[in-house]
Amino acid sequence: MKNVSTVILCGGRGTRMRELARTIPKPMVPIGDRPLLWHIMEWYARFDCTDFVLALGWRGEAIKSFVLHHRLLLGDFAGETGTGGEFAPLNSADPALEPWRISCIDTGRDSRTATRVKRVADRTSGDQIMVTYGDGLSDIDIDSLLRFHRDHGRLATISAVRPPGQYGEVSLSRDGRVEVFREKPAVTDRRVNGGFMVFEREAIDRYFPEDRDVMLEEGPLNALARDGELMGYQHDGFWRAMDDPNDHAVLDQMWNAGKAPWRVG
């Protein structure tokens, strides 16, 4: 396990997902036979990043239940009912059941993303903290991302990706410094923030307010970019966020067809 914690933002309502996320948080929407959250964690675990801090919000109890019972939910099990009866997985060799350290932290039902990160920062370890959204999948090289962050010496790094749709726009200088961060322009053929971020602990101490409920984009990221402390790691491989039912259908089809770039093993 690397001495770097990964905060996954799991508190959003997923309103654009309609029926798919009406009763469960978006990270629990299944891709194939497993929740989106599992796919994200499995990708980080590929790079030996297995210390996860889940920033929970709306319907967070569904994620807590999954974490507590995932060994049974993801495979076959057997046991006895009645008083004292216990159930155990039958397929214990399944890689999905490898041990991870997971902290489930309630960060407020409707808190915004920067506030959620601030509220779980004391649950993380190491000098750097990785942060990602609970709805994006990619084949990004996490080791390379961390090396890039540590080498440039600034306080924060975002992943600058080429999206399939319209998202917040990122403008980079030649050396990779984020010059401008624009939230959801009308038209763009440039890069966007794909999540998969790295922050020095100092960045969270200095740029994440305790007395205001703000989004990452409207608060800390803009301030870090303004001060020349935000860098963009350019990723040209696969990335897609699950924003609506169409995105879900694409990701689900890729997984079921065995053509998911983020598949491990």
PDB file of C-alpha atoms in Angstrom:
ATOM      1  CA  MET A   1       0.000   0.000   0.000  1.00  0.00           C
ATOM      2  CA  LYS A   2       1.396   3.402  -0.982  1.00  0.00           C
ATOM      3  CA  ASN A   3       1.467   6.050   1.741  1.00  0.00           C
ATOM      4  CA  VAL A   4      -1.088   8.072  -0.233  1.00  0.00           C
ATOM      5  CA  SER A   5      -4.791   8.105   0.536  1.00  0.00           C
ATOM      6  CA  THR A   6      -7.410   8.394  -2.193  1.00  0.00           C
ATOM      7  CA  VAL A   7     -10.503  10.450  -1.436  1.00  0.00           C
ATOM      8  CA  ILE A   8     -13.483   9.489  -3.592  1.00  0.00           C
ATOM      9  CA  LEU A   9     -16.322  12.002  -3.720  1.00  0.00           C
ATOM     10  CA  CYS A  10     -19.461   9.895  -3.303  1.00  0.00           C
ATOM     11  CA  GLY A  11     -22.031  12.412  -2.105  1.00  0.00           C
ATOM     12  CA  GLY A  12     -23.776  13.625  -5.263  1.00  0.00           C
ATOM     13  CA  ARG A  13     -27.404  12.898  -6.113  1.00  0.00           C
ATOM     14  CA  GLY A  14     -26.934  11.970  -9.781  1.00  0.00           C
ATOM     15  CA  THR A  15     -30.109  13.814 -10.833  1.00  0.00           C
ATOM     16  CA  ARG A  16     -29.350  13.460 -14.556  1.00  0.00           C
ATOM     17  CA  MET A  17     -29.193   9.673 -14.206  1.00  0.00           C
ATOM     18  CA  ARG A  18     -32.985   9.572 -13.778  1.00  0.00           C
ATOM     19  CA  GLU A  19     -34.249   6.095 -12.809  1.00  0.00           C
ATOM     20  CA  LEU A  20     -30.752   4.608 -12.589  1.00  0.00           C
ATOM     21  CA  ALA A  21     -29.892   6.654  -9.495  1.00  0.00           C
ATOM     22  CA  ARG A  22     -33.294   7.556  -8.101  1.00  0.00           C
ATOM     23  CA  THR A  23     -32.845   5.482  -4.939  1.00  0.00           C
ATOM     24  CA  ILE A  24     -29.072   4.956  -4.771  1.00  0.00           C
ATOM     25  CA  PRO A  25     -26.059   7.310  -4.994  1.00  0.00           C
ATOM     26  CA  LYS A  26     -24.465   7.497  -8.424  1.00  0.00           C
ATOM     27  CA  PRO A  27     -21.303   5.568  -7.400  1.00  0.00           C
ATOM     28  CA  MET A  28     -23.533   2.566  -6.652  1.00  0.00           C
ATOM     29  CA  VAL A  29     -25.007   2.401 -10.180  1.00  0.00           C
ATOM     30  CA  PRO A  30     -23.779  -0.912 -11.624  1.00  0.00           C
ATOM     31  CA  ILE A  31     -21.411  -1.206 -14.553  1.00  0.00           C
ATOM     32  CA  GLY A  32     -21.749  -4.838 -15.500  1.00  0.00           C
ATOM     33  CA  ASP A  33     -22.374  -6.674 -12.251  1.00  0.00           C
ATOM     34  CA  ARG A  34     -20.427  -4.318  -9.991  1.00  0.00           C
ATOM     35  CA  PRO A  35     -20.948  -0.758  -8.747  1.00  0.00           C
ATOM     36  CA  LEU A  36     -19.163   2.106 -10.471  1.00  0.00           C
ATOM     37  CA  LEU A  37     -17.400   2.768  -7.163  1.00  0.00           C
ATOM     38  CA  TRP A  38     -15.804  -0.686  -7.249  1.00  0.00           C
ATOM     39  CA  HIS A  39     -14.453  -0.054 -10.756  1.00  0.00           C
ATOM     40  CA  ILE A  40     -12.797   3.188  -9.598  1.00  0.00           C
ATOM     41  CA  MET A  41     -11.275   1.575  -6.520  1.00  0.00           C
ATOM     42  CA  GLU A  42     -10.063  -1.433  -8.489  1.00  0.00           C
ATOM     43  CA  TRP A  43      -8.188   0.857 -10.889  1.00  0.00           C
ATOM     44  CA  TYR A  44      -6.395   2.649  -8.049  1.00  0.00           C
ATOM     45  CA  ALA A  45      -5.631  -0.687  -6.407  1.00  0.00           C
ATOM     46  CA  ARG A  46      -3.862  -1.754  -9.598  1.00  0.00           C
ATOM     47  CA  PHE A  47      -1.208   0.825  -8.651  1.00  0.00           C
ATOM     48  CA  ASP A  48      -1.093  -0.319  -5.011  1.00  0.00           C
ATOM     49  CA  CYS A  49      -3.219   2.628  -3.894  1.00  0.00           C
ATOM     50  CA  THR A  50      -5.590   0.840  -1.548  1.00  0.00           C
ATOM     51  CA  ASP A  51      -6.206   3.349   1.259  1.00  0.00           C
ATOM     52  CA  PHE A  52      -9.597   4.822   0.363  1.00  0.00           C
ATOM     53  CA  VAL A  53     -11.571   7.557   2.097  1.00  0.00           C
ATOM     54  CA  LEU A  54     -15.140   7.707   0.816  1.00  0.00           C
ATOM     55  CA  ALA A  55     -16.725  11.139   1.277  1.00  0.00           C
ATOM     56  CA  LEU A  56     -20.389  10.248   1.669  1.00  0.00           C
ATOM     57  CA  GLY A  57     -23.510  12.366   1.351  1.00  0.00           C
ATOM     58  CA  TRP A  58     -26.947  11.603  -0.061  1.00  0.00           C
ATOM     59  CA  ARG A  59     -27.936   7.963   0.550  1.00  0.00           C
ATOM     60  CA  GLY A  60     -24.517   7.254   1.987  1.00  0.00           C
ATOM     61  CA  GLU A  61     -25.923   4.269   3.857  1.00  0.00           C
ATOM     62  CA  ALA A  62     -26.048   2.344   0.556  1.00  0.00           C
ATOM     63  CA  ILE A  63     -22.289   2.748   0.172  1.00  0.00           C
ATOM     64  CA  LYS A  64     -21.684   1.813   3.802  1.00  0.00           C
ATOM     65  CA  SER A  65     -23.706  -1.360   3.279  1.00  0.00           C
ATOM     66  CA  PHE A  66     -21.719  -2.248   0.174  1.00  0.00           C
ATOM     67  CA  VAL A  67     -18.390  -1.732   1.940  1.00  0.00           C
ATOM     68  CA  LEU A  68     -19.475  -3.819   4.933  1.00  0.00           C
ATOM     69  CA  HIS A  69     -20.880  -6.673   2.845  1.00  0.00           C
ATOM     70  CA  HIS A  70     -18.969  -6.528  -0.442  1.00  0.00           C
ATOM     71  CA  ARG A  71     -17.226  -9.850   0.126  1.00  0.00           C
ATOM     72  CA  LEU A  72     -20.620 -11.531   0.013  1.00  0.00           C
ATOM     73  CA  LEU A  73     -22.240  -9.257  -2.563  1.00  0.00           C
ATOM     74  CA  LEU A  74     -19.515  -9.711  -5.188  1.00  0.00           C
ATOM     75  CA  GLY A  75     -19.403 -13.484  -5.144  1.00  0.00           C
ATOM     76  CA  ASP A  76     -20.949 -16.744  -4.041  1.00  0.00           C
ATOM     77  CA  PHE A  77     -21.278 -17.521  -0.342  1.00  0.00           C
ATOM     78  CA  ALA A  78     -22.580 -20.213   1.980  1.00  0.00           C
ATOM     79  CA  GLY A  79     -23.426 -20.513   5.662  1.00  0.00           C
ATOM     80  CA  GLU A  80     -26.106 -21.242   8.192  1.00  0.00           C
ATOM     81  CA  THR A  81     -29.119 -19.210   9.213  1.00  0.00           C
ATOM     82  CA  GLY A  82     -30.364 -18.909  12.764  1.00  0.00           C
ATOM     83  CA  THR A  83     -28.756 -17.697  15.950  1.00  0.00           C
ATOM     84  CA  GLY A  84     -24.989 -17.632  15.638  1.00  0.00           C
ATOM     85  CA  GLY A  85     -25.087 -18.582  11.973  1.00  0.00           C
ATOM     86  CA  GLU A  86     -22.447 -17.035   9.726  1.00  0.00           C
ATOM     87  CA  PHE A  87     -21.900 -16.763   5.995  1.00  0.00           C
ATOM     88  CA  ALA A  88     -18.544 -16.810   4.206  1.00  0.00           C
ATOM     89  CA  PRO A  89     -17.454 -16.286   0.576  1.00  0.00           C
ATOM     90  CA  LEU A  90     -16.871 -19.410  -1.464  1.00  0.00           C
ATOM     91  CA  ASN A  91     -14.661 -17.764  -4.091  1.00  0.00           C
ATOM     92  CA  SER A  92     -12.071 -16.230  -1.759  1.00  0.00           C
ATOM     93  CA  ALA A  93      -9.475 -16.210  -4.557  1.00  0.00           C
ATOM     94  CA  ASP A  94     -11.473 -13.610  -6.479  1.00  0.00           C
ATOM     95  CA  PRO A  95      -9.201 -10.544  -6.946  1.00  0.00           C
ATOM     96  CA  ALA A  96     -12.199  -8.349  -6.159  1.00  0.00           C
ATOM     97  CA  LEU A  97     -11.952  -9.485  -2.558  1.00  0.00           C
ATOM     98  CA  GLU A  98      -8.366  -8.396  -1.983  1.00  0.00           C
ATOM     99  CA  PRO A  99      -7.997  -6.344   1.219  1.00  0.00           C
ATOM    100  CA  TRP A 100      -8.364  -2.578   0.976  1.00  0.00           C
ATOM    101  CA  ARG A 101      -8.444  -0.018   3.758  1.00  0.00           C
ATOM    102  CA  ILE A 102     -11.729   1.877   3.460  1.00  0.00           C
ATOM    103  CA  SER A 103     -13.024   4.748   5.587  1.00  0.00           C
ATOM    104  CA  CYS A 104     -16.644   5.821   5.105  1.00  0.00           C
ATOM    105  CA  ILE A 105     -17.103   9.412   6.299  1.00  0.00           C
ATOM    106  CA  ASP A 106     -20.394  11.322   6.306  1.00  0.00           C
ATOM    107  CA  THR A 107     -19.569  14.782   4.924  1.00  0.00           C
ATOM    108  CA  GLY A 108     -23.098  16.202   4.836  1.00  0.00           C
ATOM    109  CA  ARG A 109     -26.099  15.300   2.739  1.00  0.00           C
ATOM    110  CA  ASP A 110     -25.787  18.183   0.268  1.00  0.00           C
ATOM    111  CA  SER A 111     -22.280  19.521   0.889  1.00  0.00           C
ATOM    112  CA  ARG A 112     -20.269  20.687  -2.083  1.00  0.00           C
ATOM    113  CA  THR A 113     -17.142  18.960  -3.302  1.00  0.00           C
ATOM    114  CA  ALA A 114     -14.435  21.179  -1.755  1.00  0.00           C
ATOM    115  CA  THR A 115     -16.225  21.026   1.575  1.00  0.00           C
ATOM    116  CA  ARG A 116     -16.336  17.236   1.436  1.00  0.00           C
ATOM    117  CA  VAL A 117     -12.584  17.065   0.804  1.00  0.00           C
ATOM    118  CA  LYS A 118     -11.891  19.440   3.692  1.00  0.00           C
ATOM    119  CA  ARG A 119     -14.022  17.360   6.052  1.00  0.00           C
ATOM    120  CA  VAL A 120     -12.151  14.114   5.375  1.00  0.00           C
ATOM    121  CA  ALA A 121      -8.602  15.498   5.107  1.00  0.00           C
ATOM    122  CA  ASP A 122      -7.760  14.478   8.679  1.00  0.00           C
ATOM    123  CA  ARG A 123      -8.673  10.880   7.801  1.00  0.00           C
ATOM    124  CA  THR A 124      -5.948  10.656   5.160  1.00  0.00           C
ATOM    125  CA  SER A 125      -2.274   9.792   5.450  1.00  0.00           C
ATOM    126  CA  GLY A 126       0.879  11.016   3.728  1.00  0.00           C
ATOM    127  CA  ASP A 127       2.034  14.373   2.396  1.00  0.00           C
ATOM    128  CA  GLN A 128      -0.061  14.086  -0.756  1.00  0.00           C
ATOM    129  CA  ILE A 129      -3.768  13.329  -1.042  1.00  0.00           C
ATOM    130  CA  MET A 130      -5.366  11.990  -4.200  1.00  0.00           C
ATOM    131  CA  VAL A 131      -8.933  13.051  -4.925  1.00  0.00           C
ATOM    132  CA  THR A 132     -11.310  11.812  -7.596  1.00  0.00           C
ATOM    133  CA  TYR A 133     -14.975  12.015  -8.450  1.00  0.00           C
ATOM    134  CA  GLY A 134     -17.184   8.996  -7.880  1.00  0.00           C
ATOM    135  CA  ASP A 135     -18.454   8.928 -11.452  1.00  0.00           C
ATOM    136  CA  GLY A 136     -15.410   8.910 -13.771  1.00  0.00           C
ATOM    137  CA  LEU A 137     -13.547   5.975 -15.315  1.00  0.00           C
ATOM    138  CA  SER A 138     -10.180   6.101 -17.059  1.00  0.00           C
ATOM    139  CA  ASP A 139      -7.073   4.112 -17.904  1.00  0.00           C
ATOM    140  CA  ILE A 140      -4.867   6.876 -16.494  1.00  0.00           C
ATOM    141  CA  ASP A 141      -1.449   5.809 -15.165  1.00  0.00           C
ATOM    142  CA  ILE A 142      -1.643   6.658 -11.455  1.00  0.00           C
ATOM    143  CA  ASP A 143       2.084   6.089 -10.902  1.00  0.00           C
ATOM    144  CA  SER A 144       2.908   8.519 -13.703  1.00  0.00           C
ATOM    145  CA  LEU A 145       0.407  11.040 -12.327  1.00  0.00           C
ATOM    146  CA  LEU A 146       2.031  10.925  -8.891  1.00  0.00           C
ATOM    147  CA  ARG A 147       5.541  11.251 -10.357  1.00  0.00           C
ATOM    148  CA  PHE A 148       4.445  14.256 -12.386  1.00  0.00           C
ATOM    149  CA  HIS A 149       2.960  15.889  -9.307  1.00  0.00           C
ATOM    150  CA  ARG A 150       6.015  15.286  -7.141  1.00  0.00           C
ATOM    151  CA  ASP A 151       8.426  16.437  -9.842  1.00  0.00           C
ATOM    152  CA  HIS A 152       6.801  19.791 -10.635  1.00  0.00           C
ATOM    153  CA  GLY A 153       6.858  20.918  -6.985  1.00  0.00           C
ATOM    154  CA  ARG A 154       3.594  22.866  -6.965  1.00  0.00           C
ATOM    155  CA  LEU A 155       0.654  22.350  -4.639  1.00  0.00           C
ATOM    156  CA  ALA A 156      -1.888  20.596  -6.853  1.00  0.00           C
ATOM    157  CA  THR A 157      -2.379  18.589 -10.026  1.00  0.00           C
ATOM    158  CA  ILE A 158      -5.474  17.827 -12.055  1.00  0.00           C
ATOM    159  CA  SER A 159      -5.730  15.352 -14.918  1.00  0.00           C
ATOM    160  CA  ALA A 160      -6.293  17.193 -18.202  1.00  0.00           C
ATOM    161  CA  VAL A 161      -8.205  14.901 -20.552  1.00  0.00           C
ATOM    162  CA  ARG A 162      -9.965  15.109 -23.884  1.00  0.00           C
ATOM    163  CA  PRO A 163     -13.675  14.538 -23.178  1.00  0.00           C
ATOM    164  CA  PRO A 164     -16.408  12.991 -25.297  1.00  0.00           C
ATOM    165  CA  GLY A 165     -18.750  15.852 -24.325  1.00  0.00           C
ATOM    166  CA  GLN A 166     -18.854  19.340 -22.832  1.00  0.00           C
ATOM    167  CA  TYR A 167     -17.284  19.851 -19.408  1.00  0.00           C
ATOM    168  CA  GLY A 168     -15.249  22.473 -17.581  1.00  0.00           C
ATOM    169  CA  GLU A 169     -12.415  23.703 -19.804  1.00  0.00           C
ATOM    170  CA  VAL A 170      -8.736  23.671 -18.821  1.00  0.00           C
ATOM    171  CA  SER A 171      -6.158  25.877 -20.567  1.00  0.00           C
ATOM    172  CA  LEU A 172      -2.523  24.781 -20.114  1.00  0.00           C
ATOM    173  CA  SER A 173       0.784  26.590 -20.592  1.00  0.00           C
ATOM    174  CA  ARG A 174       3.649  24.883 -22.428  1.00  0.00           C
ATOM    175  CA  ASP A 175       5.122  23.524 -19.190  1.00  0.00           C
ATOM    176  CA  GLY A 176       1.756  22.131 -18.086  1.00  0.00           C
ATOM    177  CA  ARG A 177       0.709  24.901 -15.670  1.00  0.00           C
ATOM    178  CA  VAL A 178      -3.037  25.522 -15.553  1.00  0.00           C
ATOM    179  CA  GLU A 179      -3.554  29.091 -16.757  1.00  0.00           C
ATOM    180  CA  VAL A 180      -7.339  29.222 -16.861  1.00  0.00           C
ATOM    181  CA  PHE A 181     -10.100  27.032 -15.470  1.00  0.00           C
ATOM    182  CA  ARG A 182     -13.547  27.621 -17.036  1.00  0.00           C
ATOM    183  CA  GLU A 183     -16.622  25.714 -15.908  1.00  0.00           C
ATOM    184  CA  LYS A 184     -18.645  24.227 -18.777  1.00  0.00           C
ATOM    185  CA  PRO A 185     -18.104  26.515 -21.783  1.00  0.00           C
ATOM    186  CA  ALA A 186     -20.651  26.427 -24.592  1.00  0.00           C
ATOM    187  CA  VAL A 187     -18.201  24.955 -27.108  1.00  0.00           C
ATOM    188  CA  THR A 188     -14.779  23.397 -26.579  1.00  0.00           C
ATOM    189  CA  ASP A 189     -12.276  21.232 -28.392  1.00  0.00           C
ATOM    190  CA  ARG A 190      -9.706  21.515 -25.619  1.00  0.00           C
ATOM    191  CA  ARG A 191      -8.917  19.614 -22.453  1.00  0.00           C
ATOM    192  CA  VAL A 192     -11.054  19.346 -19.317  1.00  0.00           C
ATOM    193  CA  ASN A 193     -10.478  18.308 -15.722  1.00  0.00           C
ATOM    194  CA  GLY A 194     -11.077  14.572 -15.590  1.00  0.00           C
ATOM    195  CA  GLY A 195     -10.711  14.301 -11.824  1.00  0.00           C
ATOM    196  CA  PHE A 196      -7.838  12.025 -10.722  1.00  0.00           C
ATOM    197  CA  MET A 197      -6.292  14.918  -8.796  1.00  0.00           C
ATOM    198  CA  VAL A 198      -3.376  15.186  -6.372  1.00  0.00           C
ATOM    199  CA  PHE A 199      -3.091  17.801  -3.621  1.00  0.00           C
ATOM    200  CA  GLU A 200      -0.339  18.588  -1.199  1.00  0.00           C
ATOM    201  CA  ARG A 201      -1.736  18.724   2.317  1.00  0.00           C
ATOM    202  CA  GLU A 202      -0.681  22.369   2.377  1.00  0.00           C
ATOM    203  CA  ALA A 203      -3.047  23.061  -0.528  1.00  0.00           C
ATOM    204  CA  ILE A 204      -6.001  21.807   1.477  1.00  0.00           C
ATOM    205  CA  ASP A 205      -4.922  23.767   4.550  1.00  0.00           C
ATOM    206  CA  ARG A 206      -4.539  27.010   2.575  1.00  0.00           C
ATOM    207  CA  TYR A 207      -7.124  26.878  -0.198  1.00  0.00           C
ATOM    208  CA  PHE A 208     -10.048  24.815   1.103  1.00  0.00           C
ATOM    209  CA  PRO A 209     -12.250  27.040   3.303  1.00  0.00           C
ATOM    210  CA  GLU A 210     -13.797  25.810   6.525  1.00  0.00           C
ATOM    211  CA  ASP A 211     -16.445  28.532   6.770  1.00  0.00           C
ATOM    212  CA  ARG A 212     -17.899  28.363   3.237  1.00  0.00           C
ATOM    213  CA  ASP A 213     -19.553  25.519   1.331  1.00  0.00           C
ATOM    214  CA  VAL A 214     -17.943  25.612  -2.130  1.00  0.00           C
ATOM    215  CA  MET A 215     -17.289  23.463  -5.176  1.00  0.00           C
ATOM    216  CA  LEU A 216     -13.743  22.468  -6.072  1.00  0.00           C
ATOM    217  CA  GLU A 217     -14.011  24.323  -9.374  1.00  0.00           C
ATOM    218  CA  GLU A 218     -15.416  27.598  -8.099  1.00  0.00           C
ATOM    219  CA  GLY A 219     -13.100  27.806  -5.100  1.00  0.00           C
ATOM    220  CA  PRO A 220      -9.789  25.973  -4.602  1.00  0.00           C
ATOM    221  CA  LEU A 221      -8.973  25.084  -8.219  1.00  0.00           C
ATOM    222  CA  ASN A 222      -9.494  28.617  -9.487  1.00  0.00           C
ATOM    223  CA  ALA A 223      -7.484  30.053  -6.591  1.00  0.00           C
ATOM    224  CA  LEU A 224      -4.644  27.565  -7.089  1.00  0.00           C
ATOM    225  CA  ALA A 225      -4.559  28.329 -10.830  1.00  0.00           C
ATOM    226  CA  ARG A 226      -4.518  32.079 -10.123  1.00  0.00           C
ATOM    227  CA  ASP A 227      -1.509  31.645  -7.823  1.00  0.00           C
ATOM    228  CA  GLY A 228       0.384  29.430 -10.290  1.00  0.00           C
ATOM    229  CA  GLU A 229       0.084  26.390  -8.006  1.00  0.00           C
ATOM    230  CA  LEU A 230      -2.086  24.148 -10.209  1.00  0.00           C
ATOM    231  CA  MET A 231      -0.603  21.853 -12.853  1.00  0.00           C
ATOM    232  CA  GLY A 232      -2.284  19.678 -15.461  1.00  0.00           C
ATOM    233  CA  TYR A 233      -1.209  16.101 -16.132  1.00  0.00           C
ATOM    234  CA  GLN A 234      -2.081  15.428 -19.767  1.00  0.00           C
ATOM    235  CA  HIS A 235      -3.813  12.103 -20.336  1.00  0.00           C
ATOM    236  CA  ASP A 236      -4.611  11.141 -23.915  1.00  0.00           C
ATOM    237  CA  GLY A 237      -6.026   7.702 -23.171  1.00  0.00           C
ATOM    238  CA  PHE A 238      -9.526   6.676 -22.239  1.00  0.00           C
ATOM    239  CA  TRP A 239     -11.688   8.793 -19.937  1.00  0.00           C
ATOM    240  CA  ARG A 240     -15.438   9.084 -19.535  1.00  0.00           C
ATOM    241  CA  ALA A 241     -17.696  10.407 -16.808  1.00  0.00           C
ATOM    242  CA  MET A 242     -21.062   8.780 -16.158  1.00  0.00           C
ATOM    243  CA  ASP A 243     -23.231  11.894 -16.305  1.00  0.00           C
ATOM    244  CA  ASP A 244     -26.430  10.500 -17.790  1.00  0.00           C
ATOM    245  CA  PRO A 245     -28.092   7.238 -18.925  1.00  0.00           C
ATOM    246  CA  ASN A 246     -26.328   7.407 -22.286  1.00  0.00           C
ATOM    247  CA  ASP A 247     -22.920   7.464 -20.580  1.00  0.00           C
ATOM    248  CA  HIS A 248     -24.006   4.535 -18.438  1.00  0.00           C
ATOM    249  CA  ALA A 249     -25.094   2.550 -21.486  1.00  0.00           C
ATOM    250  CA  VAL A 250     -21.743   3.138 -23.204  1.00  0.00           C
ATOM    251  CA  LEU A 251     -19.693   2.136 -20.152  1.00  0.00           C
ATOM    252  CA  ASP A 252     -21.892  -0.865 -19.404  1.00  0.00           C
ATOM    253  CA  GLN A 253     -21.644  -2.096 -22.988  1.00  0.00           C
ATOM    254  CA  MET A 254     -17.861  -1.729 -22.998  1.00  0.00           C
ATOM    255  CA  TRP A 255     -17.551  -3.734 -19.791  1.00  0.00           C
ATOM    256  CA  ASN A 256     -19.916  -6.494 -20.847  1.00  0.00           C
ATOM    257  CA  ALA A 257     -18.181  -6.800 -24.232  1.00  0.00           C
ATOM    258  CA  GLY A 258     -14.792  -7.214 -22.549  1.00  0.00           C
ATOM    259  CA  LYS A 259     -13.540  -3.984 -24.147  1.00  0.00           C
ATOM    260  CA  ALA A 260     -13.289  -1.739 -21.084  1.00  0.00           C
ATOM    261  CA  PRO A 261      -9.898   0.074 -21.070  1.00  0.00           C
ATOM    262  CA  TRP A 262     -10.067   0.346 -17.269  1.00  0.00           C
ATOM    263  CA  ARG A 263     -10.463  -3.425 -16.748  1.00  0.00           C
ATOM    264  CA  VAL A 264      -7.801  -4.876 -14.466  1.00  0.00           C
ATOM    265  CA  GLY A 265      -6.570  -8.367 -15.256  1.00  0.00           C
TER     266      GLY A 265
END
